[in-house]
Coordinates of C-alpha atoms and ligand atoms in Angstrom, one line a residue:
M1 CA -0.1 0.0 0.0
P2 CA 1.5 3.4 -0.9
D3 CA 2.4 5.7 2.0
S4 CA -0.3 8.2 2.4
Q5 CA 1.2 9.6 5.6
P6 CA 3.1 12.6 4.0
G7 CA -0.1 13.9 2.7
R8 CA -1.8 13.6 6.0
D9 CA 1.1 15.2 7.6
D10 CA 0.9 18.2 5.2
L11 CA -2.6 18.6 6.2
A12 CA -1.8 18.3 10.0
S13 CA 0.8 21.1 9.5
W14 CA -1.8 23.3 7.7
W15 CA -4.3 22.7 10.7
A16 CA -1.5 23.6 13.2
S17 CA -0.6 26.7 11.3
R18 CA -4.1 28.2 11.5
P19 CA -4.4 31.6 13.3
T20 CA -5.2 31.6 17.1
N21 CA -5.9 35.2 16.9
Y22 CA -7.6 36.9 13.9
Y23 CA -6.7 40.3 14.9
D24 CA -3.0 39.5 15.0
A25 CA -3.5 37.4 11.7
T26 CA -4.5 40.6 9.8
P27 CA -2.1 43.4 10.3
N28 CA -3.8 45.1 7.5
L29 CA -6.7 45.9 10.0
A30 CA -4.4 47.8 12.2
R31 CA -2.9 49.7 9.4
V32 CA -6.2 50.9 8.0
L33 CA -7.6 51.7 11.4
A34 CA -4.3 53.7 12.2
S35 CA -4.7 55.7 8.9
R36 CA -8.5 56.3 9.1
A37 CA -9.3 56.4 12.8
G38 CA -5.9 57.7 14.0
A39 CA -3.0 56.0 15.9
E40 CA -4.3 57.2 19.3
N41 CA -7.7 55.6 18.6
L42 CA -6.2 52.6 17.5
R43 CA -4.0 52.4 20.7
T44 CA -7.2 52.8 22.8
M45 CA -9.0 50.0 21.2
E46 CA -6.3 47.6 20.3
P47 CA -6.4 45.6 23.5
R48 CA -10.1 44.9 23.0
L49 CA -9.6 43.9 19.4
R50 CA -6.8 41.5 20.2
D51 CA -8.8 40.0 23.2
F52 CA -11.7 39.4 20.7
G53 CA -9.6 38.3 17.8
R54 CA -8.4 35.5 20.2
A55 CA -12.0 34.8 21.3
V56 CA -13.3 34.4 17.8
A57 CA -10.5 31.7 17.2
A58 CA -10.9 30.0 20.5
V59 CA -14.6 30.3 21.3
V60 CA -16.8 31.6 18.5
E61 CA -15.5 29.6 15.6
P62 CA -15.3 26.1 17.2
A63 CA -18.8 26.4 18.7
V64 CA -20.3 27.7 15.4
A65 CA -18.6 24.9 13.5
V66 CA -19.9 22.2 15.7
L67 CA -23.6 23.8 15.8
E68 CA -23.6 23.8 12.0
R69 CA -22.1 20.4 11.6
H70 CA -24.4 18.7 14.0
R71 CA -27.4 20.7 12.5
E72 CA -28.0 22.1 15.9
Q73 CA -30.5 24.6 14.5
P74 CA -32.9 26.7 16.8
A75 CA -36.3 25.0 17.5
H76 CA -39.6 26.7 18.0
V77 CA -41.4 25.9 21.2
G78 CA -44.9 27.0 21.0
Y79 CA -46.0 25.9 24.4
D80 CA -44.5 25.2 27.8
A81 CA -45.0 21.9 29.8
I82 CA -48.4 22.7 31.0
G83 CA -49.9 23.9 27.7
R84 CA -49.4 27.7 28.0
S85 CA -48.4 29.6 24.8
I86 CA -44.8 30.9 25.3
E87 CA -43.6 31.1 21.6
A88 CA -40.0 30.5 22.6
V89 CA -37.0 29.6 20.5
E90 CA -34.7 27.0 22.0
F91 CA -31.0 26.9 21.0
H92 CA -28.1 24.5 21.9
P93 CA -26.3 25.9 25.1
A94 CA -23.2 26.5 22.8
Y95 CA -25.1 29.0 20.9
H96 CA -25.4 31.2 24.2
R97 CA -21.7 30.8 25.0
V98 CA -20.9 32.4 21.7
G99 CA -23.4 35.1 22.4
Q100 CA -21.7 35.7 25.7
A101 CA -18.2 36.0 24.1
V102 CA -19.7 38.4 21.4
W103 CA -21.4 40.7 23.8
A104 CA -18.5 40.7 26.3
S105 CA -16.4 42.2 23.5
G106 CA -18.2 45.4 24.1
M107 CA -19.4 45.9 20.5
L108 CA -22.9 46.7 21.6
A109 CA -21.7 49.2 24.1
A110 CA -19.5 51.1 21.6
P111 CA -20.7 54.7 21.6
H112 CA -22.4 56.1 18.6
D113 CA -19.7 58.5 17.6
G114 CA -16.5 58.5 15.5
R115 CA -14.3 56.4 17.7
G116 CA -17.3 53.9 18.5
A117 CA -18.0 53.5 14.8
F118 CA -14.4 52.3 14.2
E119 CA -14.4 50.1 17.1
L120 CA -17.7 48.4 16.2
F121 CA -16.5 48.0 12.6
A122 CA -13.3 46.2 13.7
L123 CA -15.0 44.0 16.3
F124 CA -17.6 43.0 13.7
Y125 CA -15.0 42.4 11.0
L126 CA -13.3 39.9 13.5
L127 CA -16.5 38.3 14.4
S128 CA -17.4 37.7 10.7
H129 CA -14.3 35.5 10.3
A130 CA -16.8 32.9 11.7
G131 CA -19.4 33.8 9.1
E132 CA -22.9 35.0 10.5
G133 CA -22.4 32.5 13.2
G134 CA -25.9 33.0 14.6
H135 CA -25.0 36.2 16.4
A136 CA -24.0 38.7 13.7
C137 CA -27.5 39.4 12.6
P138 CA -28.6 39.9 16.3
V139 CA -25.6 42.3 16.7
V140 CA -26.7 44.2 13.6
C141 CA -30.3 44.3 14.6
T142 CA -29.5 45.4 18.2
V143 CA -27.1 48.1 17.1
G144 CA -29.8 49.4 14.5
L145 CA -32.5 49.4 17.2
S146 CA -30.2 51.1 19.7
R147 CA -29.4 53.8 17.3
A148 CA -33.0 54.3 16.5
V149 CA -34.2 54.7 20.1
E150 CA -31.3 56.8 21.1
R151 CA -31.6 59.2 18.2
R152 CA -35.3 59.1 17.4
G153 CA -37.2 57.6 20.4
S154 CA -39.1 59.4 23.1
A155 CA -37.4 60.1 26.5
E156 CA -39.6 57.3 27.9
L157 CA -38.5 54.7 25.4
Q158 CA -34.9 55.7 25.9
A159 CA -35.1 55.5 29.7
Q160 CA -36.9 52.1 29.5
F161 CA -34.8 50.3 26.8
M162 CA -31.4 52.1 26.2
P163 CA -29.4 50.6 29.2
R164 CA -30.1 47.1 28.2
L165 CA -29.7 47.7 24.6
R166 CA -26.1 48.9 25.4
E167 CA -25.4 46.2 27.8
R168 CA -22.2 44.1 27.6
D169 CA -23.7 41.2 29.5
Y170 CA -25.5 38.8 27.2
D171 CA -27.5 37.4 29.9
N172 CA -28.9 40.7 30.9
C173 CA -29.0 42.5 27.4
Y174 CA -31.9 43.3 25.2
R175 CA -31.4 41.9 21.8
G176 CA -33.1 43.5 18.8
S177 CA -34.6 42.5 15.6
Q178 CA -36.3 44.2 12.6
F179 CA -39.3 43.1 10.8
L180 CA -40.3 44.8 7.6
T181 CA -40.7 42.1 5.0
E182 CA -44.1 40.7 4.3
V183 CA -45.1 37.8 2.0
Q184 CA -46.2 40.2 -0.8
G185 CA -42.7 41.9 -0.9
G186 CA -39.4 42.4 0.8
S187 CA -38.1 45.0 -1.6
D188 CA -41.5 46.7 -1.9
V189 CA -41.8 47.8 1.8
G190 CA -44.5 50.3 0.8
A191 CA -46.7 47.4 0.1
N192 CA -46.8 46.5 4.0
A193 CA -50.2 45.4 5.0
A194 CA -49.7 45.1 8.8
R195 CA -51.7 47.6 10.7
A196 CA -51.4 49.7 13.8
V197 CA -54.2 51.2 15.8
P198 CA -54.0 53.4 19.0
D199 CA -54.2 51.4 22.1
S200 CA -57.6 52.1 23.8
E201 CA -56.0 52.4 27.4
Q202 CA -52.4 53.4 27.2
L203 CA -51.8 56.9 25.9
G204 CA -49.1 56.9 23.2
A205 CA -49.1 52.9 22.8
W206 CA -50.4 51.1 19.6
R207 CA -51.7 47.7 18.8
I208 CA -50.0 46.0 15.8
S209 CA -51.6 43.3 13.7
G210 CA -50.5 41.4 10.6
E211 CA -48.1 38.9 9.2
K212 CA -44.3 39.3 8.8
W213 CA -42.6 36.9 6.4
F214 CA -38.9 37.1 7.2
C215 CA -38.2 37.7 11.0
S216 CA -34.6 37.0 11.9
V217 CA -33.7 37.1 15.6
A218 CA -37.3 35.8 16.2
D219 CA -36.1 35.2 19.9
A220 CA -35.1 39.0 20.4
D221 CA -36.3 40.9 23.3
L222 CA -37.4 43.9 21.4
F223 CA -38.8 43.9 17.8
A224 CA -38.8 46.9 15.4
V225 CA -41.9 46.4 13.4
T226 CA -43.2 48.4 10.4
A227 CA -46.9 48.8 10.3
R228 CA -49.5 51.2 8.8
P229 CA -51.4 53.4 11.3
E230 CA -55.1 53.4 10.6
G231 CA -56.1 55.9 8.0
A232 CA -52.3 56.6 7.0
P233 CA -51.7 56.8 3.2
D234 CA -50.6 54.0 1.1
G235 CA -46.9 53.4 0.3
T236 CA -43.8 54.0 2.4
R237 CA -45.1 57.4 3.4
G238 CA -47.7 56.1 5.6
L239 CA -45.6 53.6 7.6
G240 CA -44.9 53.6 11.3
C241 CA -41.9 52.0 13.0
F242 CA -42.8 50.5 16.4
L243 CA -40.8 49.0 19.2
V244 CA -42.6 45.8 20.1
P245 CA -41.3 44.0 23.2
R246 CA -41.4 40.2 23.0
T247 CA -43.3 40.2 26.3
V248 CA -45.1 42.7 28.4
D249 CA -45.4 40.9 31.6
G250 CA -41.9 39.2 31.5
V251 CA -43.3 35.8 30.6
F252 CA -46.0 35.4 27.8
P253 CA -45.8 36.4 24.1
N254 CA -46.9 40.0 23.4
G255 CA -49.6 39.4 20.9
Y256 CA -47.8 37.3 18.3
R257 CA -47.3 33.6 17.3
I258 CA -44.5 32.2 15.4
R259 CA -45.8 30.1 12.5
R260 CA -42.6 28.3 11.8
L261 CA -38.8 28.8 11.6
K262 CA -37.5 29.0 8.1
D263 CA -35.1 26.3 6.8
K264 CA -32.3 28.4 5.1
L265 CA -29.5 27.9 2.8
G266 CA -27.1 29.7 5.1
T267 CA -27.2 31.6 8.5
R268 CA -28.7 28.4 9.7
I269 CA -28.1 28.7 13.5
L270 CA -29.9 32.1 13.3
A271 CA -33.6 31.9 14.1
S272 CA -35.6 33.3 11.2
A273 CA -39.4 32.9 11.6
E274 CA -42.7 33.8 9.9
I275 CA -44.7 35.7 12.6
D276 CA -48.4 36.7 12.9
F277 CA -49.0 39.6 15.1
D278 CA -52.5 40.0 16.6
G279 CA -52.8 43.3 18.8
A280 CA -49.1 43.3 19.9
L281 CA -48.6 46.3 22.2
G282 CA -45.9 48.7 20.7
W283 CA -44.6 52.3 20.8
P284 CA -43.7 54.3 17.7
I285 CA -40.0 55.1 17.3
G286 CA -40.0 58.8 16.4
P287 CA -43.2 60.3 14.9
V288 CA -45.8 57.8 13.9
D289 CA -46.0 58.9 10.3
D290 CA -42.2 59.0 10.0
G291 CA -41.5 55.3 10.4
F292 CA -40.2 54.5 7.0
R293 CA -37.5 57.1 7.4
V294 CA -36.6 55.8 10.9
A295 CA -36.5 52.3 9.4
V296 CA -34.2 53.1 6.6
E297 CA -32.0 55.8 8.2
E298 CA -31.5 54.0 11.5
L299 CA -32.2 50.2 10.9
L300 CA -31.5 49.4 7.3
N301 CA -28.5 51.8 7.0
T302 CA -26.9 50.2 10.0
S303 CA -27.6 46.8 8.5
R304 CA -26.1 47.7 5.2
W305 CA -22.9 49.1 6.6
L306 CA -22.4 46.2 8.9
N307 CA -23.4 43.7 6.1
A308 CA -20.5 45.1 4.1
V309 CA -18.2 44.8 7.2
G310 CA -19.4 41.2 7.6
S311 CA -18.8 40.4 3.8
T312 CA -15.3 41.8 4.2
G313 CA -14.5 39.5 7.4
I314 CA -15.8 36.5 5.5
M315 CA -13.5 37.4 2.6
R316 CA -10.5 37.7 4.8
R317 CA -11.2 34.3 6.5
A318 CA -11.5 32.6 3.1
Y319 CA -8.2 34.2 2.0
L320 CA -6.6 33.0 5.3
E321 CA -7.8 29.4 4.9
A322 CA -6.9 29.2 1.2
S323 CA -3.5 30.8 1.3
S324 CA -2.4 28.7 4.3
F325 CA -3.8 25.7 2.7
A326 CA -1.9 26.3 -0.5
R327 CA 1.3 26.7 1.4
H328 CA 1.0 23.3 2.9
R329 CA -0.6 21.2 0.3
R330 CA 1.4 19.3 -2.2
A331 CA 0.4 18.0 -5.7
F332 CA 2.7 16.6 -8.5
G333 CA 5.6 16.9 -6.1
R334 CA 5.3 20.6 -5.4
G335 CA 3.4 22.9 -3.1
V336 CA 0.1 23.9 -4.5
G337 CA 0.8 27.5 -3.7
S338 CA 3.7 27.5 -6.2
F339 CA 1.5 27.1 -9.3
P340 CA 1.2 30.3 -10.8
V341 CA -2.6 30.0 -11.6
V342 CA -3.2 29.3 -7.9
R343 CA -1.0 32.1 -6.8
E344 CA -3.0 34.5 -9.2
Q345 CA -6.2 33.3 -7.6
L346 CA -5.0 33.9 -3.9
A347 CA -3.6 37.3 -4.9
V348 CA -7.0 38.3 -6.5
M349 CA -8.7 37.1 -3.4
K350 CA -6.5 39.4 -1.4
A351 CA -6.9 42.2 -3.5
E352 CA -10.7 41.9 -3.5
E353 CA -10.7 41.7 0.3
Q354 CA -8.5 44.7 0.7
A355 CA -10.6 46.7 -1.7
A356 CA -13.7 45.9 0.3
L357 CA -12.0 46.6 3.5
A358 CA -10.8 50.1 2.1
S359 CA -14.3 51.2 0.9
T360 CA -16.0 49.9 4.0
V361 CA -13.6 51.7 6.4
A362 CA -14.0 54.8 4.3
L363 CA -17.7 54.5 4.9
T364 CA -17.1 53.8 8.6
D365 CA -15.1 57.1 8.7
L366 CA -18.1 59.0 7.0
L367 CA -20.7 57.5 9.5
G368 CA -18.5 58.5 12.4
R369 CA -18.3 62.1 11.1
L370 CA -22.0 62.2 10.8
D371 CA -22.3 60.8 14.4
D372 CA -19.9 63.4 15.8
G373 CA -21.5 66.3 13.9
R374 CA -18.2 66.5 12.0
A375 CA -19.7 65.9 8.5
D376 CA -20.5 68.6 6.1
D377 CA -23.1 68.2 3.3
A378 CA -20.6 66.5 0.9
H379 CA -19.9 63.9 3.7
A380 CA -23.6 63.2 4.2
N381 CA -24.1 62.8 0.4
V382 CA -21.3 60.4 -0.1
Y383 CA -22.3 58.3 2.8
R384 CA -25.9 58.2 1.4
F385 CA -24.4 56.9 -1.7
L386 CA -21.9 54.5 -0.3
V387 CA -24.0 52.9 2.4
N388 CA -26.2 51.2 -0.4
A389 CA -23.7 50.9 -3.2
N390 CA -20.9 49.4 -0.9
K391 CA -23.3 46.7 0.5
Y392 CA -24.3 45.8 -3.0
L393 CA -20.7 45.2 -4.3
T394 CA -19.1 43.8 -1.2
S395 CA -21.8 41.1 -0.8
I396 CA -21.2 39.9 -4.4
S397 CA -17.3 40.0 -4.0
A398 CA -17.7 37.9 -0.8
T399 CA -19.4 35.0 -2.5
D400 CA -16.9 35.2 -5.5
V401 CA -13.9 35.2 -3.0
V402 CA -15.3 32.3 -1.0
R403 CA -16.0 30.3 -4.1
T404 CA -12.5 30.8 -5.2
G405 CA -11.2 29.8 -1.8
I406 CA -13.2 26.5 -2.1
E407 CA -11.6 26.0 -5.5
V408 CA -8.2 26.4 -4.0
L409 CA -8.9 23.6 -1.4
G410 CA -10.1 21.3 -4.2
G411 CA -12.5 18.5 -3.2
N412 CA -11.7 19.1 0.3
G413 CA -13.1 22.6 0.0
T414 CA -16.6 21.3 -0.3
I415 CA -16.3 19.2 3.0
E416 CA -18.1 20.5 6.0
D417 CA -15.6 19.6 8.6
F418 CA -12.5 20.2 6.6
S419 CA -12.6 24.0 6.6
P420 CA -15.3 26.7 7.3
L421 CA -15.6 27.6 3.7
P422 CA -18.8 25.7 2.8
R423 CA -20.5 27.5 5.7
L424 CA -19.0 30.8 4.7
Y425 CA -20.3 30.4 1.2
R426 CA -23.7 29.7 2.4
D427 CA -23.8 32.7 4.8
A428 CA -22.3 35.0 1.9
M429 CA -25.3 34.0 -0.4
V430 CA -27.6 35.2 2.3
F431 CA -25.6 38.4 2.9
E432 CA -26.3 39.1 -0.8
S433 CA -30.0 39.2 -0.6
W434 CA -30.9 40.5 3.0
E435 CA -30.8 44.1 3.7
G436 CA -31.8 44.8 0.1
T437 CA -31.3 42.7 -3.1
H438 CA -28.7 43.9 -5.7
N439 CA -31.2 45.3 -8.2
V440 CA -33.1 47.2 -5.4
L441 CA -30.0 48.6 -3.9
C442 CA -28.9 49.8 -7.4
A443 CA -32.4 51.4 -7.9
Q444 CA -32.1 53.0 -4.6
V445 CA -28.8 54.6 -5.4
Y446 CA -30.0 55.8 -8.7
R447 CA -33.1 57.5 -7.1
D448 CA -30.8 59.1 -4.6
C449 CA -28.3 60.2 -7.2
V450 CA -31.4 61.9 -9.1
R451 CA -33.2 63.3 -6.1
F452 CA -30.1 64.6 -4.0
G453 CA -27.6 65.2 -6.7
L454 CA -25.2 62.6 -5.1
L455 CA -23.2 62.0 -8.2
D456 CA -21.1 65.1 -8.2
H457 CA -20.2 64.7 -4.4
V458 CA -19.2 61.1 -5.0
L459 CA -17.1 61.9 -8.1
R460 CA -15.4 64.9 -6.2
W461 CA -14.7 62.6 -3.1
T462 CA -13.3 59.8 -5.2
R463 CA -11.0 62.2 -7.0
A464 CA -9.9 63.6 -3.6
E465 CA -9.1 60.2 -2.4
L466 CA -7.1 59.6 -5.6
S467 CA -5.2 62.7 -5.2
S468 CA -4.4 62.0 -1.6
A469 CA -2.7 59.0 -2.9
G470 CA -0.4 61.4 -4.7
E471 CA 2.2 60.8 -7.5
G472 CA 3.1 57.5 -5.9
A473 CA -0.1 56.1 -7.3
G474 CA 1.6 56.5 -10.8
A475 CA -0.1 54.7 -13.6
D476 CA -2.6 53.1 -11.4
G477 CA -3.9 56.4 -10.2
R478 CA -3.9 57.7 -13.9
A479 CA -5.8 54.5 -14.9
V480 CA -8.5 55.1 -12.2
A481 CA -8.8 58.8 -13.1
A482 CA -9.3 57.8 -16.7
A483 CA -12.0 55.3 -15.7
V484 CA -13.9 58.0 -13.8
E485 CA -13.6 60.5 -16.6
A486 CA -14.9 57.9 -19.1
L487 CA -17.8 56.9 -16.8
E488 CA -19.0 60.4 -16.0
P489 CA -20.8 61.1 -19.2
R490 CA -22.5 57.7 -19.1
L491 CA -23.7 58.4 -15.6
Q492 CA -24.9 61.9 -16.5
R493 CA -26.9 60.3 -19.3
S494 CA -28.5 57.9 -17.0
L495 CA -29.5 60.7 -14.6
T496 CA -31.6 62.3 -17.4
D497 CA -32.8 59.3 -19.2
G498 CA -34.6 56.9 -16.8
E499 CA -35.1 54.3 -19.5
H500 CA -31.4 54.2 -20.4
A501 CA -30.7 54.0 -16.6
A502 CA -33.1 51.0 -16.1
A503 CA -31.0 49.0 -18.5
H504 CA -27.4 50.3 -17.7
F505 CA -27.2 51.9 -14.4
R506 CA -26.2 48.8 -12.6
R507 CA -23.3 48.2 -14.7
Q508 CA -22.1 51.8 -14.6
L509 CA -22.5 51.6 -10.6
D510 CA -20.3 48.5 -10.7
R511 CA -17.6 50.5 -12.3
L512 CA -18.0 53.4 -10.3
M513 CA -17.8 51.4 -6.9
R514 CA -14.7 49.7 -8.3
A515 CA -13.1 53.2 -9.0
V516 CA -14.2 54.2 -5.4
Q517 CA -12.5 51.0 -3.9
A518 CA -9.4 51.5 -6.1
A519 CA -9.1 55.1 -5.0
C520 CA -9.4 54.2 -1.4
L521 CA -7.0 51.3 -1.7
L522 CA -4.4 53.6 -3.4
A523 CA -4.8 56.2 -0.7
E524 CA -4.1 53.4 1.8
A525 CA -1.1 52.2 -0.1
A526 CA 0.4 55.7 -0.4
V527 CA 1.0 55.8 3.5
E528 CA 2.2 52.3 3.9
D529 CA 5.7 50.7 3.6
A530 CA 6.1 49.0 0.1
D531 CA 6.5 45.6 1.8
T532 CA 3.0 45.4 3.0
G533 CA 2.1 44.5 -0.7
K534 CA -1.0 46.9 -0.7
A535 CA 0.4 48.8 -3.7
A536 CA 0.6 45.6 -5.6
A537 CA -2.8 44.4 -4.6
A538 CA -4.2 47.9 -5.6
S539 CA -2.4 47.5 -9.0
L540 CA -3.8 44.1 -9.7
F541 CA -7.3 45.4 -8.6
V542 CA -7.0 48.4 -11.0
R543 CA -5.9 46.3 -13.8
R544 CA -8.6 43.6 -13.5
H545 CA -11.5 46.1 -13.0
L546 CA -10.7 49.5 -14.5
I547 CA -8.4 49.1 -17.5
P548 CA -10.5 48.3 -20.5
G549 CA -9.4 45.2 -22.4
H550 CA -6.6 44.4 -19.9
D551 CA -5.0 41.2 -20.6
P552 CA -2.6 39.7 -18.0
E553 CA -0.8 37.9 -20.8
D554 CA 0.3 41.1 -22.4
D555 CA 1.1 42.7 -19.0
A556 CA 4.8 42.3 -18.3
D557 CA 4.3 43.3 -14.6
W558 CA 1.5 40.9 -13.8
R559 CA 3.3 38.0 -12.4
D560 CA 5.6 40.3 -10.3
L561 CA 2.5 42.1 -8.9
V562 CA 1.0 38.7 -7.9
D563 CA 4.0 37.8 -6.1
E564 CA 4.4 41.2 -4.3
A565 CA 0.7 41.1 -3.4
L566 CA 1.2 37.7 -1.8
A567 CA 4.6 38.5 0.0
G568 CA 3.1 41.4 2.0
D569 CA 1.0 40.8 5.0
A570 CA 1.5 37.1 6.1
G571 CA -1.4 34.7 6.0
Ligands
FAD1 C1 -32.2 34.6 5.6 C2 -33.0 35.7 5.4 C3 -33.3 36.4 6.6 C4 -34.0 37.7 6.5 N1 -34.4 38.3 7.6 C5 -35.1 39.4 7.6 C6 -35.6 40.2 8.6 O1 -35.2 39.8 9.8 N2 -36.4 41.3 8.7 C7 -36.9 41.6 7.4 O2 -37.7 42.6 7.3 N3 -36.5 41.0 6.2 C8 -35.7 39.8 6.3 N4 -35.2 39.2 5.1 C9 -35.9 39.5 3.9 C10 -35.0 40.2 2.9 O3 -34.9 41.6 3.3 C11 -35.8 40.2 1.7 O4 -35.7 38.9 1.2 C12 -35.2 41.2 0.5 O5 -35.4 42.5 1.0 C13 -35.9 40.9 -0.8 O6 -37.2 40.7 -0.8 P1 -37.9 39.7 -1.3 O7 -37.3 38.4 -0.9 O8 -39.4 39.8 -1.0 O9 -37.6 39.7 -3.0 P2 -38.6 40.5 -4.1 O10 -38.8 41.8 -3.6 O11 -39.6 39.6 -4.4 O12 -37.5 40.5 -5.3 C14 -37.5 39.4 -6.2 C15 -36.4 39.8 -7.2 O13 -36.9 41.0 -8.0 C16 -36.1 42.1 -8.0 N5 -36.7 43.4 -7.9 C17 -37.4 43.8 -7.1 N6 -37.7 45.1 -7.2 C18 -37.0 45.4 -8.3 C19 -36.7 46.7 -9.0 N7 -37.6 47.8 -8.7 N8 -36.0 46.8 -10.1 C20 -35.3 45.7 -10.5 N9 -35.5 44.4 -9.8 C21 -36.3 44.3 -8.8 C22 -35.0 41.8 -6.8 O14 -33.7 42.3 -7.0 C23 -35.1 40.2 -6.7 O15 -34.1 39.7 -7.6 C24 -34.5 38.1 5.2 C25 -34.0 37.4 4.2 C26 -33.3 36.3 4.1 C27 -32.9 35.5 3.0

C-alpha cells in the first residue's frame, strides 16, 4: 500500500498553522485603522480587538462549526410543559456561549460616535471571520435598534430600553430585531399590509396586527416592526416603525405567534421565522408617520454598513484558509501555492478583500463624522451613496472570493468539517439578498443620485481620495482617473434618461464602485511601507476592473504584482 502519511502530515501542519488570533493574523486591519481612525484611537481599542480576535478563534469559531455540523438549529417551542403559549425559540447551549463572548467584546456598548463606529467596525469584522455565526445578525439588529431609540425615540423609550440595549452582559441584555418584510414583498416595503391602531388604554401606545414573512432574531427581546397606522396613506409614506417587546409581562408573548422557523441555505443557526401579530402592544420610534425614514436611516443603513463589514470579514477568513492551505498542500511533487494559476487566484482574493475593506472603512469614517457632527453636506451625500452601493458590491465580492477559496482547497473545500468555507459560502449567499437585493439597492442609489444630486459629491470625493494617493499612485492612479472620466458622461446620461438607466445603471454603478474602491486602496497604499504588498494588490485590482481590455498575458508586470501582493501581510 502506498504511503499516504506525508499527505496527512501536510494537512496536519496546515491545521496547526491556522491563526489563534484573527486580529494578529491581519496586520492590515491595524494599518487601515491607524490611517483612518488615527493612531491614538487604535491604541485605545487595540487591547479589546486583540482579546476578541483570540475569542473568535478560541470560542466563536469552534462552537459555530460544531453547531452547524451537527445541524443544531434553533427550535420553535410554542407551548410550555403545562400547555401555555410561550412562543419561545430554543438553542443549543453552545449558541449562548458564543453570544456571551460576542457581547462581552463590548461591540454593543460602543458609543455612537466617531471612535465607536471604528471599534464596532473592527470587532464586527473579526466576528465575521466565523461567518454569520448565529449572532452577527442579532448584533446588527441590536445596534440598529439602539441607534433608532437613542436618536429618534421618546425620552420614555430611551429610559426604559437604552441601558439594556447597550449592555455588555449577554445574559442581561436586550437583543433587537427588525421586521419589515411581508409575504407580498421584501423590496416593496410600501406594500406592507400590517396595521397599527392606537391602544384604547395606554396613551401613546399602539396595537400591531398582521403577518411578517422574514423575521430574523425571532427570539429577540425587542422587535422593530413596520406597520401602517389606521387611516395613513398607502406606500412607504404612511408607515410607522414600532418598538414591540417580545413580552409585556416578562413571561408570555406580546400578541404574536411564530408560524414556523425557516429552513435556510445559510445563517442556519440564526432563528428566522414567519410571525403573525395580533394586537401586539408597541410604541412608535419617532413620529408615527415618519416610520419609514426611521427604518431606513437607522435600521437599514446600519444593517447595510455592517453587512459590508461582515462580507469583508468573510473574505479575509476565506483568504486565510486558502492561502495557508496552499502553503502546505502538495500536488505533483510541489506545493500547490507554487502553481502560478493558484498564486493568481490567491492574490486576486486578497486584492478583493483589501478593496472591500478600504471602501468599508471609508464608509465607517463617514458614519463616524455624521455621528460626531463633523460631517458637512458633501460627507452626508457620499455616505448616502456609499452605504447602499458598498453593501451591493461587497456582498457579491464575498461570494466570489469564498467560491475561489473553495476551489483552491479542491474537493476538500466542499467538505463541511475540513474548513469553514462551505459555511461561509452559504452565509455569503444570504448576505447578498438580505438588507436589500442587488437590483433594489442599485435602484435606490439611482433614485438618490437623481433626487439629491449625489453623483457630483461622489465623483469629487473619489478624485480627492485619488489625489491623496499622490504621485506614488502612478499609472494606477491615472488609470482610475481615466475610468472615472470615461464613466462620468455615461452616468450623467442615466441621470436624465430613466429608460437608459433602467438598462445600464447597474453596470455603471459596478464600475463607479470599483473606482471608489481602487481610489481608497491607493490612498491607503500611499501611506504604507512598500513591503505590505498593498500597492501591488491595488495595482492588480485596478488592472482587473478598470483598464478596459486589460489582458494579463500582455502585461509584463502581472506576475511580479501577484508575487508582491502575496509576499506582503502574512497569512
Ligand atoms: C435569511 C434571510 C433573513 C431575513 N431576515 C429578515 C428580517 O429579519 N427582517 C426583514 O424585514 N426581512 C428579512 N429578510 C428579507 C429580505 O430583506 C428580503 O428577502 C429582501 O429584501 C428581498 O425581498 P424579497 O425576498 O421579497 O424579494 P422580491 O422583492 O420579491 O424580489 C425578487 C427579485 O426582484 C428584483 N426586484 C424587485 N424590485 C425590483 C426593481 N424595482 N427593479 C429591479 N429588480 C427588482 C429583486 O432584486 C429580486 O431579484 C431576510 C431574508 C433572508 C434571505
